[in-house]
PDB file of C-alpha atoms in Angstrom:
ATOM      1  CA  UNK A   1      -2.606  13.113  11.344  1.00  0.00           C
ATOM      2  CA  UNK A   2      -5.293  15.716  10.840  1.00  0.00           C
ATOM      3  CA  UNK A   3      -6.668  16.454   7.381  1.00  0.00           C
ATOM      4  CA  UNK A   4      -8.573  19.768   7.640  1.00  0.00           C
ATOM      5  CA  UNK A   5     -10.122  19.198   4.198  1.00  0.00           C
ATOM      6  CA  UNK A   6     -11.032  15.576   4.888  1.00  0.00           C
ATOM      7  CA  UNK A   7     -11.384  15.386   8.658  1.00  0.00           C
ATOM      8  CA  UNK A   8     -13.390  12.158   8.567  1.00  0.00           C
ATOM      9  CA  UNK A   9     -10.245  10.346   7.470  1.00  0.00           C
ATOM     10  CA  UNK A  10      -8.002  11.928  10.112  1.00  0.00           C
ATOM     11  CA  UNK A  11      -6.456   9.374  12.427  1.00  0.00           C
ATOM     12  CA  UNK A  12      -3.663   8.649  14.867  1.00  0.00           C
ATOM     13  CA  UNK A  13      -2.714   5.874  12.416  1.00  0.00           C
ATOM     14  CA  UNK A  14      -3.311   7.819   9.216  1.00  0.00           C
ATOM     15  CA  UNK A  15      -1.860   6.521   5.968  1.00  0.00           C
ATOM     16  CA  UNK A  16      -2.193   9.210   3.312  1.00  0.00           C
ATOM     17  CA  UNK A  17      -1.762   6.907   0.337  1.00  0.00           C
ATOM     18  CA  UNK A  18      -4.306   4.421   1.701  1.00  0.00           C
ATOM     19  CA  UNK A  19      -6.844   7.175   2.422  1.00  0.00           C
ATOM     20  CA  UNK A  20      -6.361   8.662  -1.069  1.00  0.00           C
ATOM     21  CA  UNK A  21      -6.940   5.258  -2.630  1.00  0.00           C
ATOM     22  CA  UNK A  22     -10.121   4.714  -0.619  1.00  0.00           C
ATOM     23  CA  UNK A  23     -11.521   8.154  -1.439  1.00  0.00           C
ATOM     24  CA  UNK A  24     -10.679   7.778  -5.129  1.00  0.00           C
ATOM     25  CA  UNK A  25     -12.474   4.408  -5.248  1.00  0.00           C
ATOM     26  CA  UNK A  26     -15.548   5.890  -3.559  1.00  0.00           C
ATOM     27  CA  UNK A  27     -15.741   8.794  -5.998  1.00  0.00           C
ATOM     28  CA  UNK A  28     -15.188   6.595  -9.048  1.00  0.00           C
ATOM     29  CA  UNK A  29     -17.903   4.190  -7.883  1.00  0.00           C
ATOM     30  CA  UNK A  30     -20.332   7.095  -7.548  1.00  0.00           C
ATOM     31  CA  UNK A  31     -19.524   8.330 -11.051  1.00  0.00           C
ATOM     32  CA  UNK A  32     -19.750   5.014 -12.899  1.00  0.00           C
ATOM     33  CA  UNK A  33     -22.930   5.997 -14.734  1.00  0.00           C
ATOM     34  CA  UNK A  34     -21.643   9.361 -15.933  1.00  0.00           C
ATOM     35  CA  UNK A  35     -18.646   8.747 -18.227  1.00  0.00           C
ATOM     36  CA  UNK A  36     -17.943  12.417 -19.067  1.00  0.00           C
ATOM     37  CA  UNK A  37     -17.705  13.405 -15.397  1.00  0.00           C
ATOM     38  CA  UNK A  38     -15.622  10.321 -14.722  1.00  0.00           C
ATOM     39  CA  UNK A  39     -13.098  11.238 -17.433  1.00  0.00           C
ATOM     40  CA  UNK A  40     -12.746  14.767 -16.032  1.00  0.00           C
ATOM     41  CA  UNK A  41     -12.355  13.453 -12.512  1.00  0.00           C
ATOM     42  CA  UNK A  42      -9.687  10.951 -13.515  1.00  0.00           C
ATOM     43  CA  UNK A  43      -7.772  13.685 -15.343  1.00  0.00           C
ATOM     44  CA  UNK A  44      -7.671  15.931 -12.254  1.00  0.00           C
ATOM     45  CA  UNK A  45      -7.843  13.299  -9.512  1.00  0.00           C
ATOM     46  CA  UNK A  46      -4.191  13.679  -8.476  1.00  0.00           C
ATOM     47  CA  UNK A  47      -4.558  17.416  -7.894  1.00  0.00           C
ATOM     48  CA  UNK A  48      -7.873  16.993  -6.088  1.00  0.00           C
ATOM     49  CA  UNK A  49      -6.515  14.300  -3.772  1.00  0.00           C
ATOM     50  CA  UNK A  50      -3.371  16.269  -2.966  1.00  0.00           C
ATOM     51  CA  UNK A  51      -5.472  19.248  -1.873  1.00  0.00           C
ATOM     52  CA  UNK A  52      -7.924  17.047   0.028  1.00  0.00           C
ATOM     53  CA  UNK A  53      -5.139  15.337   1.967  1.00  0.00           C
ATOM     54  CA  UNK A  54      -2.955  18.265   2.945  1.00  0.00           C
ATOM     55  CA  UNK A  55      -2.157  17.347   6.511  1.00  0.00           C
ATOM     56  CA  UNK A  56      -1.292  18.973   9.803  1.00  0.00           C
ATOM     57  CA  UNK A  57       0.332  17.418  12.853  1.00  0.00           C
ATOM     58  CA  UNK A  58      -0.643  18.217  16.425  1.00  0.00           C
ATOM     59  CA  UNK A  59       0.809  17.171  19.744  1.00  0.00           C
ATOM     60  CA  UNK A  60      -2.035  16.077  21.974  1.00  0.00           C
ATOM     61  CA  UNK A  61      -2.358  14.791  25.500  1.00  0.00           C
ATOM     62  CA  UNK A  62      -3.825  11.291  25.465  1.00  0.00           C
ATOM     63  CA  UNK A  63      -5.690   9.737  28.383  1.00  0.00           C
ATOM     64  CA  UNK A  64      -7.144   6.297  28.745  1.00  0.00           C
ATOM     65  CA  UNK A  65     -10.871   5.809  28.894  1.00  0.00           C
ATOM     66  CA  UNK A  66     -10.503   4.532  32.457  1.00  0.00           C
ATOM     67  CA  UNK A  67      -8.717   7.770  33.415  1.00  0.00           C
ATOM     68  CA  UNK A  68     -11.662   9.785  32.084  1.00  0.00           C
ATOM     69  CA  UNK A  69     -14.205   7.500  33.807  1.00  0.00           C
ATOM     70  CA  UNK A  70     -12.378   8.021  37.092  1.00  0.00           C
ATOM     71  CA  UNK A  71     -12.112  11.808  36.671  1.00  0.00           C
ATOM     72  CA  UNK A  72     -15.827  12.043  35.900  1.00  0.00           C
ATOM     73  CA  UNK A  73     -16.840   9.569  38.654  1.00  0.00           C
ATOM     74  CA  UNK A  74     -18.722   7.379  36.180  1.00  0.00           C
ATOM     75  CA  UNK A  75     -20.254   4.459  38.069  1.00  0.00           C
ATOM     76  CA  UNK A  76     -22.227   2.836  35.281  1.00  0.00           C
ATOM     77  CA  UNK A  77     -21.929   2.628  31.500  1.00  0.00           C
ATOM     78  CA  UNK A  78     -25.185   2.086  29.619  1.00  0.00           C
ATOM     79  CA  UNK A  79     -23.752   2.543  26.147  1.00  0.00           C
ATOM     80  CA  UNK A  80     -20.211   2.993  24.924  1.00  0.00           C
ATOM     81  CA  UNK A  81     -19.746   4.057  21.310  1.00  0.00           C
ATOM     82  CA  UNK A  82     -16.173   4.177  20.108  1.00  0.00           C
ATOM     83  CA  UNK A  83     -15.535   6.255  17.002  1.00  0.00           C
ATOM     84  CA  UNK A  84     -11.778   6.603  16.855  1.00  0.00           C
ATOM     85  CA  UNK A  85     -10.819   5.873  13.253  1.00  0.00           C
ATOM     86  CA  UNK A  86      -8.266   3.034  13.285  1.00  0.00           C
ATOM     87  CA  UNK A  87      -7.713   3.457  17.045  1.00  0.00           C
ATOM     88  CA  UNK A  88     -10.660   1.559  18.493  1.00  0.00           C
ATOM     89  CA  UNK A  89      -8.465  -1.219  19.856  1.00  0.00           C
ATOM     90  CA  UNK A  90      -6.248   1.333  21.612  1.00  0.00           C
ATOM     91  CA  UNK A  91      -9.343   2.750  23.318  1.00  0.00           C
ATOM     92  CA  UNK A  92     -10.459  -0.708  24.443  1.00  0.00           C
ATOM     93  CA  UNK A  93      -6.976  -1.495  25.763  1.00  0.00           C
ATOM     94  CA  UNK A  94      -7.262   1.643  27.934  1.00  0.00           C
ATOM     95  CA  UNK A  95     -10.167   0.202  29.910  1.00  0.00           C
ATOM     96  CA  UNK A  96      -9.094  -1.195  33.295  1.00  0.00           C
ATOM     97  CA  UNK A  97     -10.491  -4.529  34.458  1.00  0.00           C
ATOM     98  CA  UNK A  98     -12.643  -2.912  37.166  1.00  0.00           C
ATOM     99  CA  UNK A  99     -14.230  -0.552  34.623  1.00  0.00           C
ATOM    100  CA  UNK A 100     -15.436  -3.454  32.476  1.00  0.00           C
ATOM    101  CA  UNK A 101     -17.680  -4.376  35.419  1.00  0.00           C
ATOM    102  CA  UNK A 102     -19.511  -1.037  35.189  1.00  0.00           C
ATOM    103  CA  UNK A 103     -21.641  -2.411  32.378  1.00  0.00           C
ATOM    104  CA  UNK A 104     -23.072  -5.867  31.912  1.00  0.00           C
ATOM    105  CA  UNK A 105     -22.809  -5.265  28.159  1.00  0.00           C
ATOM    106  CA  UNK A 106     -19.046  -4.725  28.370  1.00  0.00           C
ATOM    107  CA  UNK A 107     -18.306  -7.732  30.579  1.00  0.00           C
TER     108      UNK A 107
END
């Protein structure tokens, strides 16, 4: 699910209610010292969260990491950073056994 107004929370495994709860907790924690702002935010929080989490769905072609490594002829991996919100394990599962050997840090 893609949230154009909150793209950092977009995910293949998105859960709108969970993301709204997390964002609301973050905002409320930041406003703890300012009671007037907090009261206003609480009053309008439902409307704000609904707008923030309007979602769009896209059909996308998915490829495993090993498929991409093969297409790009990658022979060695010095650093692999996975930033796939809630999908990191899926990315790791897409690494073939022989590709794990391309980096001593992955083995």
